[in-house]
Coordinates of C-alpha atoms in Angstrom, one line a residue:
X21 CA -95.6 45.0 62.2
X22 CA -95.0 42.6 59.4
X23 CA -93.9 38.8 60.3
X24 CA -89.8 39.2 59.5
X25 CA -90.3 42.2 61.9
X26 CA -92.0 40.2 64.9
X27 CA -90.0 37.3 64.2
X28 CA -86.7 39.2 64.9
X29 CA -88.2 41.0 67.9
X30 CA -89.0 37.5 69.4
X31 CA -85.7 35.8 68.2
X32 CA -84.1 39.1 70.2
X33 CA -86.1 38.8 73.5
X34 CA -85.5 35.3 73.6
X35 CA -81.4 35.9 73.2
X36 CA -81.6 38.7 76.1
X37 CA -83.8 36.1 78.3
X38 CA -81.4 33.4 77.8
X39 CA -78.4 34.5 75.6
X40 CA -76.4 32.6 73.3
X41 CA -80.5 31.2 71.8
X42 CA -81.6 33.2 69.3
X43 CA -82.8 30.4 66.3
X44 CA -83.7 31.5 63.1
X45 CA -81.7 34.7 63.6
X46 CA -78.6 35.1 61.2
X47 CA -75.0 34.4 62.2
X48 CA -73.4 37.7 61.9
X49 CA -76.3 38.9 64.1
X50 CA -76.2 36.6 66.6
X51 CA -71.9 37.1 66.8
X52 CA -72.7 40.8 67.4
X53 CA -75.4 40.4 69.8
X54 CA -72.6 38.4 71.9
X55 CA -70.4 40.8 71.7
X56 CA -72.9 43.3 72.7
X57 CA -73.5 41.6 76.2
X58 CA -69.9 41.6 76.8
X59 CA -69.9 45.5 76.9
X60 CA -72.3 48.2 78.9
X61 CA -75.1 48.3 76.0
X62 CA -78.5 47.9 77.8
X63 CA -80.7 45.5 75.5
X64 CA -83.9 47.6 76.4
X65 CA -82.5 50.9 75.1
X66 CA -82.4 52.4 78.2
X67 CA -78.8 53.9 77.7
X68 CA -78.5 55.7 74.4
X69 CA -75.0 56.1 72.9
X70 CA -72.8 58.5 74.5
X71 CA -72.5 62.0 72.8
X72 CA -68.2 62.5 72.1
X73 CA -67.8 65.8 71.0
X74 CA -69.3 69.1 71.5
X75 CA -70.4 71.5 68.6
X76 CA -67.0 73.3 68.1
X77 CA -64.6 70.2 68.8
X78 CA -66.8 68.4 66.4
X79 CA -66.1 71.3 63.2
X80 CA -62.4 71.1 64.0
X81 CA -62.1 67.6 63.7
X82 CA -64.2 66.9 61.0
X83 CA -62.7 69.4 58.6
X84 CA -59.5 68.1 59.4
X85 CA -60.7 63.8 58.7
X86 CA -59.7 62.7 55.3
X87 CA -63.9 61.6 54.0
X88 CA -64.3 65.2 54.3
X89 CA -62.8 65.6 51.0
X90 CA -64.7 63.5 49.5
X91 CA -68.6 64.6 51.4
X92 CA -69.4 66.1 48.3
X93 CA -69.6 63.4 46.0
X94 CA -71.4 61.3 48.9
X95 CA -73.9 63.6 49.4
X96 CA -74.5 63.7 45.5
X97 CA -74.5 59.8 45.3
X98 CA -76.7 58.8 48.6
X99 CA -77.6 62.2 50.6
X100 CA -80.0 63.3 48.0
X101 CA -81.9 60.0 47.3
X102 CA -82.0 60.3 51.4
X103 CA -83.5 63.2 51.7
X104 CA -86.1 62.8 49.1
X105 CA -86.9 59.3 50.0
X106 CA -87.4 59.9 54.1
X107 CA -84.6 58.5 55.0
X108 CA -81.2 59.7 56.8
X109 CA -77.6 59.5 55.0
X110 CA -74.8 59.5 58.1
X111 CA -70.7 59.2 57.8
X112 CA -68.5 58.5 60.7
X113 CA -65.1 57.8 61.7
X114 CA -62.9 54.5 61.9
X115 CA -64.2 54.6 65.8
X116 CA -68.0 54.3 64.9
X117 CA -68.3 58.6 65.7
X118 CA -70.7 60.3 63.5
X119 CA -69.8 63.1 61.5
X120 CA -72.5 64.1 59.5
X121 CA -75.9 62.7 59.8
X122 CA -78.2 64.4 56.9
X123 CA -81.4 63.6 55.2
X124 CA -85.1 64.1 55.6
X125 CA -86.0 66.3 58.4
X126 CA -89.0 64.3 60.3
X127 CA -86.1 61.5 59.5
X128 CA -83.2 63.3 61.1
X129 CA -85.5 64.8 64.0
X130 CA -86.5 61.2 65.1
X131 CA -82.4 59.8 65.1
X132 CA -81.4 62.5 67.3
X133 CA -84.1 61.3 69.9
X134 CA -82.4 58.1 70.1
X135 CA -78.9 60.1 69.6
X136 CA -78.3 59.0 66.4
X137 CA -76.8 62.5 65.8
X138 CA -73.7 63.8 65.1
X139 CA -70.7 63.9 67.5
X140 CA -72.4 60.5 68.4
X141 CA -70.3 57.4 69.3
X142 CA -72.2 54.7 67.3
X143 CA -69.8 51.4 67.5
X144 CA -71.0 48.2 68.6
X145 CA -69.3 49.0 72.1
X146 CA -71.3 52.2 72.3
X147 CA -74.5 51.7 71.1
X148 CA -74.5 47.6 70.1
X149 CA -75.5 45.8 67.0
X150 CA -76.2 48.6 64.1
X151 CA -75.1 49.0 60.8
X152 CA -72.2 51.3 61.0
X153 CA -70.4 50.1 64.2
X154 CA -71.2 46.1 63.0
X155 CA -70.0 47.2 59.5
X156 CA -66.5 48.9 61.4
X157 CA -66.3 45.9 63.7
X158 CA -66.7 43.0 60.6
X159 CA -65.0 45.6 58.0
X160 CA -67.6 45.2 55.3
X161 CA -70.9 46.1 54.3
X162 CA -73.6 45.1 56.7
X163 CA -77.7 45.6 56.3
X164 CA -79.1 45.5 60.2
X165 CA -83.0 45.5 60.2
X166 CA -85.9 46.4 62.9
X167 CA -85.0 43.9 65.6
X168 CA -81.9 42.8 64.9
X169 CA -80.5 46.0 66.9
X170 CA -79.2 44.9 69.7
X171 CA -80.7 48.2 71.8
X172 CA -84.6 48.1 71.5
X173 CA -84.6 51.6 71.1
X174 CA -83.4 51.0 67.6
X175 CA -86.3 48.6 66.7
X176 CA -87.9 51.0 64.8
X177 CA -85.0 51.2 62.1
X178 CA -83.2 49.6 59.3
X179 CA -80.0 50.6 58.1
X180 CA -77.5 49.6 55.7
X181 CA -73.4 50.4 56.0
X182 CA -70.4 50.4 54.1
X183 CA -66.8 50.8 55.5
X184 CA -64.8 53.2 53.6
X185 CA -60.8 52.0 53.3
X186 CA -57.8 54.4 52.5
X187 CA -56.9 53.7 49.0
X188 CA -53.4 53.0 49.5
X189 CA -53.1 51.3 52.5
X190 CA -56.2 49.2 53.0
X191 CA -56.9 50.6 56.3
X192 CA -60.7 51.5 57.5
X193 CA -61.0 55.6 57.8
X194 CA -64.7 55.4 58.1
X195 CA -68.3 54.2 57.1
X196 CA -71.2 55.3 54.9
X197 CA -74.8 54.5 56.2
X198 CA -78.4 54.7 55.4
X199 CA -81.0 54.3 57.9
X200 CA -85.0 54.6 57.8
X201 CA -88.0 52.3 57.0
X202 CA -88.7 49.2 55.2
X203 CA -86.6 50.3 52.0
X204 CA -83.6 50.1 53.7
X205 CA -84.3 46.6 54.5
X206 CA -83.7 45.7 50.7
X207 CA -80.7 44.3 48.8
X208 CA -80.8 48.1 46.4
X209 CA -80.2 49.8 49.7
X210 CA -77.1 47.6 50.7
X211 CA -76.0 47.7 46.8
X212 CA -76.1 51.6 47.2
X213 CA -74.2 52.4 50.6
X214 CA -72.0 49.7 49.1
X215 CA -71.0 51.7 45.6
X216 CA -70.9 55.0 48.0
X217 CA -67.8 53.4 49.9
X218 CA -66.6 52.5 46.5
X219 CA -66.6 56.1 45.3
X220 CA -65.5 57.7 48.5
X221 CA -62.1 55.5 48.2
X222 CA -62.0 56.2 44.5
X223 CA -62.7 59.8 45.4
X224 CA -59.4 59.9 47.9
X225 CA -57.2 58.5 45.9
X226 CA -57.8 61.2 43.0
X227 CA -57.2 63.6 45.5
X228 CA -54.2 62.0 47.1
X229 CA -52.3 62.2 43.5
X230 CA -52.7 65.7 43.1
X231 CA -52.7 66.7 47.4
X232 CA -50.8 63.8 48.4
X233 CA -47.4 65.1 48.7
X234 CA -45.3 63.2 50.9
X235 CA -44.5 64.6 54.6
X236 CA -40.4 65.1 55.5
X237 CA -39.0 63.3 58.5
X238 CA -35.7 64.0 59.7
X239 CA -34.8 61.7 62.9
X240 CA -30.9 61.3 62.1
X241 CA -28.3 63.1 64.9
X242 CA -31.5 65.0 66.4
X243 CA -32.6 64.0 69.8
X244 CA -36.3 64.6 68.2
X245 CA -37.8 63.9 65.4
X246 CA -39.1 66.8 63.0
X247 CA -41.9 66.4 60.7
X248 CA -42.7 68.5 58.0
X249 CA -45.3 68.8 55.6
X250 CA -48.8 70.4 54.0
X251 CA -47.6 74.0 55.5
X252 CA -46.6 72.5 58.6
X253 CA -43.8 71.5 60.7
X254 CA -44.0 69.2 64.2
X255 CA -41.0 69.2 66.3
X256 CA -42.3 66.1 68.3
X257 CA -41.5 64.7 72.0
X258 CA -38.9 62.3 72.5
X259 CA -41.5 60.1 73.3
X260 CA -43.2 60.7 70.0
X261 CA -40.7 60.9 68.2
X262 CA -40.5 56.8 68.7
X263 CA -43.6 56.1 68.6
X264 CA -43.7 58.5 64.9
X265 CA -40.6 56.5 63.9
X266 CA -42.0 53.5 64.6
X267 CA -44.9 54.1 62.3
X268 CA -43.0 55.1 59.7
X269 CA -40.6 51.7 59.8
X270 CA -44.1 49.9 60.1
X271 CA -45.5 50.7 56.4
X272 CA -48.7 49.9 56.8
X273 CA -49.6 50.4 60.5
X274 CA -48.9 48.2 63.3
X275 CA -51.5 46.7 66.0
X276 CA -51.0 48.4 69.6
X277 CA -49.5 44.6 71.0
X278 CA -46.7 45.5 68.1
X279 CA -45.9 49.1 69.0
X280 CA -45.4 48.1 72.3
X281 CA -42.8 45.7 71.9
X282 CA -41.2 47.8 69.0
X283 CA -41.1 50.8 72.0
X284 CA -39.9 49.1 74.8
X285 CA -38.0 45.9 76.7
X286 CA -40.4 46.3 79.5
X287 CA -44.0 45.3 79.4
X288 CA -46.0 48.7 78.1
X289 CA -49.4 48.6 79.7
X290 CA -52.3 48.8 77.0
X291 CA -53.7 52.0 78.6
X292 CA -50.5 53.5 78.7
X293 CA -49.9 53.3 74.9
X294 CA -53.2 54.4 74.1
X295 CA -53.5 57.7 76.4
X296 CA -49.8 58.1 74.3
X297 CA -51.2 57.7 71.0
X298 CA -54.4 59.9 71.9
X299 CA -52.2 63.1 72.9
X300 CA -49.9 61.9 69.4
X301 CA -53.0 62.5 67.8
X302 CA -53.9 65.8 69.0
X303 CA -50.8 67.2 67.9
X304 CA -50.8 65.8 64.4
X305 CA -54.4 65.8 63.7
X306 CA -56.5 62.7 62.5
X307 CA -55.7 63.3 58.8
X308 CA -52.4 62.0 59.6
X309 CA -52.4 59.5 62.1
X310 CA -55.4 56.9 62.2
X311 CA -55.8 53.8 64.4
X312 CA -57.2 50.4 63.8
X313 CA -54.1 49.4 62.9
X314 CA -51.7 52.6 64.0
X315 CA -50.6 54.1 61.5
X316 CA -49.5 57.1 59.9
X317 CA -52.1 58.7 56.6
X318 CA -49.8 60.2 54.3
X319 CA -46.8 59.2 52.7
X320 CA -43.5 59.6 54.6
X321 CA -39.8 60.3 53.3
X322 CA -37.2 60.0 55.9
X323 CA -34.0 61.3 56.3
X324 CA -32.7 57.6 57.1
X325 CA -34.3 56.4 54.3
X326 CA -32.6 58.7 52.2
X327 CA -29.1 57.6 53.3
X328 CA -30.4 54.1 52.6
X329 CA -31.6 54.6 48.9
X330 CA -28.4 56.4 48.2
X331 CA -26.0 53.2 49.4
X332 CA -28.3 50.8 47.4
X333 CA -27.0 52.8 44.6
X334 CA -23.8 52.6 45.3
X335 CA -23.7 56.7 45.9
X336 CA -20.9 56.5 49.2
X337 CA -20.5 59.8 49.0
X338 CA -23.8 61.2 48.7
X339 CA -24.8 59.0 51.3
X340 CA -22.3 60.0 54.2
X341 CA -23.4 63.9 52.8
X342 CA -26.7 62.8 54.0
X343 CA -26.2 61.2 57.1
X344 CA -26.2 64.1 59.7
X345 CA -25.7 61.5 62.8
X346 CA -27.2 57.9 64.4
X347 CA -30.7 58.0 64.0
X348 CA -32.2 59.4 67.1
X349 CA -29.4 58.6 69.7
X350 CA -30.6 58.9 72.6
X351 CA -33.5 56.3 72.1
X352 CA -33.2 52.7 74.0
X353 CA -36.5 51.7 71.5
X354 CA -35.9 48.6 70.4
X355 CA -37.1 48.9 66.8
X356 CA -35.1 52.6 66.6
X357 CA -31.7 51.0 68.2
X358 CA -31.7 48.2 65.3
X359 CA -32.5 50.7 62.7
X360 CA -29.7 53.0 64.2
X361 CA -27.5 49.8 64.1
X362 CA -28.3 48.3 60.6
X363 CA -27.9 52.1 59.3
X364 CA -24.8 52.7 60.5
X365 CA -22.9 49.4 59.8
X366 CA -24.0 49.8 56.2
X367 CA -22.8 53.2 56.0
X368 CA -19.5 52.5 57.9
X369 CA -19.2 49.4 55.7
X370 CA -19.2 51.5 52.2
X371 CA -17.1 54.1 53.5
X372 CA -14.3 51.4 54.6
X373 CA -15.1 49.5 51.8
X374 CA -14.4 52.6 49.1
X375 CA -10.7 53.3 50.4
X376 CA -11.4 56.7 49.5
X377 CA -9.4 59.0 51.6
X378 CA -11.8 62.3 51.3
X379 CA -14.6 59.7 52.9
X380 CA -12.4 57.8 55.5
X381 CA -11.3 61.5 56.8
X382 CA -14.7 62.9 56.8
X383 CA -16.0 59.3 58.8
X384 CA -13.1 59.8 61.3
X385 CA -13.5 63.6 61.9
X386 CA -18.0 63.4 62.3
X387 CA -18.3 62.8 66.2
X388 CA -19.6 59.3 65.8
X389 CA -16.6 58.0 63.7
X390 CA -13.6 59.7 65.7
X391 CA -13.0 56.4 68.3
X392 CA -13.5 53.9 65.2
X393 CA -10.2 52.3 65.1
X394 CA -10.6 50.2 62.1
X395 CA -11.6 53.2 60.2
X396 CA -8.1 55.4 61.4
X397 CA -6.6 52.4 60.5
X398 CA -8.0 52.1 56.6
X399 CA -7.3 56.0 56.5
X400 CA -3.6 55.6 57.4
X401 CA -3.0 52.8 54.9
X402 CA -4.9 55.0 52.3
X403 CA -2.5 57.8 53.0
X404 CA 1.3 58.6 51.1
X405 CA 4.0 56.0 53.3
X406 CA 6.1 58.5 55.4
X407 CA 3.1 61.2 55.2
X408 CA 3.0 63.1 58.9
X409 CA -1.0 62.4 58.3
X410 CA -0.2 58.7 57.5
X411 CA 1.7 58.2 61.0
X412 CA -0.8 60.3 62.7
X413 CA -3.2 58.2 61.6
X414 CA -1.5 55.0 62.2
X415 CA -1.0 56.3 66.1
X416 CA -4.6 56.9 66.9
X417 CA -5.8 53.5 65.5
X418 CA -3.0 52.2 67.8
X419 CA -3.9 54.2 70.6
X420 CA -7.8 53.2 70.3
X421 CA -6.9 49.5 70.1
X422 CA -4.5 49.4 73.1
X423 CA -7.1 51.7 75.3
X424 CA -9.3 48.8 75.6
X425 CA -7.1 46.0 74.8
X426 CA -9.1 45.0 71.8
X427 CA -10.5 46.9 68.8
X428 CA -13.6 49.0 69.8
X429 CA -16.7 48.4 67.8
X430 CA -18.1 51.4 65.8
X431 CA -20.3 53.5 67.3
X432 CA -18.7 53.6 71.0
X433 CA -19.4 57.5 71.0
X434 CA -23.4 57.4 70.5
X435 CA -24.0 55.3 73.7
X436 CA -27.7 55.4 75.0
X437 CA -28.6 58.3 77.3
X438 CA -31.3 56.0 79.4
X439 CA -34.3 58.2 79.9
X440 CA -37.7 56.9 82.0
X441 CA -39.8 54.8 79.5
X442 CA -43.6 54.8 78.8

């Protein structure tokens, strides 16, 4: 045992004996280990991280995560070297799982006695301070030597990680790592897993010009949305359906705390959301929704945003062609009920706005424009003076106004069906 080695080892005993002291150890180290104490990681190594998947739910999932596309060109750039040096070359998931642990075989053999295997949960909640999980938690490259693992049963080891980020969004989809002996406890080591993580992102982003065609979502007059793309199609929950939308009007992804207010009034226990998200999951399949923030993986076009794009142009017509109804009209979703709303005052707006009779008729006849007064009223004055349309007209804008006493507001017909919430 060299003296860095002991040193750690002491520095690490001395944090477990009386924790928050640990001198001479380095910062990020020391952050991690007190995170690590926080969570059900025993110091000793007496609980080795939890296996996740079994053999068969392991093959489905990885085949369908997006670094499989690019395991070739990682095992080329840091599996080989791995193998041939005695070491072990591992990728996992944006949740610290391993996917694929390779390399030497004596190498390998040893990891999976201390589980370091695939199907493996390896994040700092699950098997404390190591490369890959400190590398997820911190989101960048991290080098974790001999006793700086929080769990003694990892003393033995050095490894180096890299998070890998989706190219176009910025968002962690997993981590490269090398783990062995002494060489990994080197700056070439961290350089490498470093450039792999560089290559895997450059690697998806080739791909996702030439596979990434953009998934169909069409959410407007459907009580559900549906979701189509890459030889698929989802008809999704009503309850999905939001929580899909909401994605989708996020961009980039949106923490849990923000989904949750974007879903409902009412206070949305965190647990709740989750288990929601989880099932989501299974029915879309990790290659397109991801967590850490939420969001969704491929590019989306939506029906809504179709309508949208065509108004900004000034394209009236095209746009009411477009708009088959409010956008899911039966959701109370805070986020979905303002989109609904902005949508359909802008469209309303241009169709009043163009004094085009053919577009006034069509807004008055669709089930969602028939009790809009204003409207019957721009259609009669658009309409020949004297015209048995014109008075027709005329009478059922009066007739909506005097109903109520005032003007109703656009809209009236697509009142919210309440359903149970999350």
């Amino acid at each position: 045992m060299d003296a860095s080695t002991a040193a750690s080892r002491t520095a690490h005993e001395r944090f477990i004996a009386s924790p928050g002291t640990a001198p001479g150890t380095r910062g990020l180290v020391v952050e991690s280990w007190r995170r690590c104490a926080q969570c059900a990681v025993r110091p000793d190594g007496s609980r080795l991280p939890p296996l996740l998947r079994t053999t068969q739910e392991l093959r489905t999932y990885r085949t369908a995560h997006p670094l499989a596309a690019a395991l070739p060109m990682l095992r080329e750039v840091l599996g080989t070297g791995a193998a041939d040096d005695g070491h072990v070359f591992a990728v996992g998931d944006a949740d610290g799982t391993l996917l694929w642990v390779e390399g030497d075989t004596n190498a390998v053999g040893r990891a999976e006695r201390m589980h370091f295997a695939e199907g493996a949960g390896w994040s700092e909640r699950q098997a404390g301070t190591n490369a890959p999980g400190t590398a997820l938690e911190l989101g960048r490259a991290v080098q974790i030597v001999t006793g700086e693992h929080y769990s003694a049963a990892v003393h033995g080891w050095s490894c180096a990680a890299a998070p890998v980020r989706d190219p176009r969004t910025g968002r962690v989809v997993g981590v490269v790592d090398l783990s062995g002996g002494p060489t990994i406890a080197t700056p070439p080591a961290l350089a490498a897993v470093r450039a792999a993580a560089l290559a895997a992102e450059a690697e998806l982003a080739r791909l996702r010009t030439t596979q990434g065609d953009p998934m169909r979502l069409y959410a407007l007059g459907r009580d559900s949305v549906l979701l189509e793309g890459a030889g698929r199609t989802h008809r999704l929950s009503p309850r999905h359906s939001e929580i899909v939308l909401a994605l989708a009007l996020a961009g980039h992804g949106a923490t849990g705390e923000r989904l949750a207010v974007d879903l409902s009034e009412r206070e949305v226990p965190a647990s709740t959301l989750r288990a929601e998200l989880t099932r989501l999951r299974a029915v879309l399949g990790p290659e397109l929704l991801g967590s850490r923030p939420y969001a969704l993986l491929r590019p989306v076009r939506t029906d809504f945003g179709d309508v949208a794009e065509l108004l900004a142009e000034g394209r009236v017509a095209e746009a009411l062609a477009h708009y088959a109804g409010p956008l899911l009209p039966r959701s109370d979703a805070p986020v979905i009920v303002e989109q609904r709303r902005c949508l359909e005052q802008q469209l309303r707006g241009a169709v009043l706005a163009s004094r085009d009779t053919g577009l006034l008729r069509r807004w008055v006849d669709a089930g969602w424009g028939g009790d809009d007064a204003p409207a019957w009223s721009a259609l009669a004055h658009t309409l020949p003076g004297g015209s048995p349309q014109r008075a027709a007209a005329a009478a059922r804008a009066r007739a909506l106004g005097l109903e109520n006493g005032v003007i109703p507001r656009p809209g009236r017909h697509a009142a919210v069906l309440q359903r149970p919430r999350f």
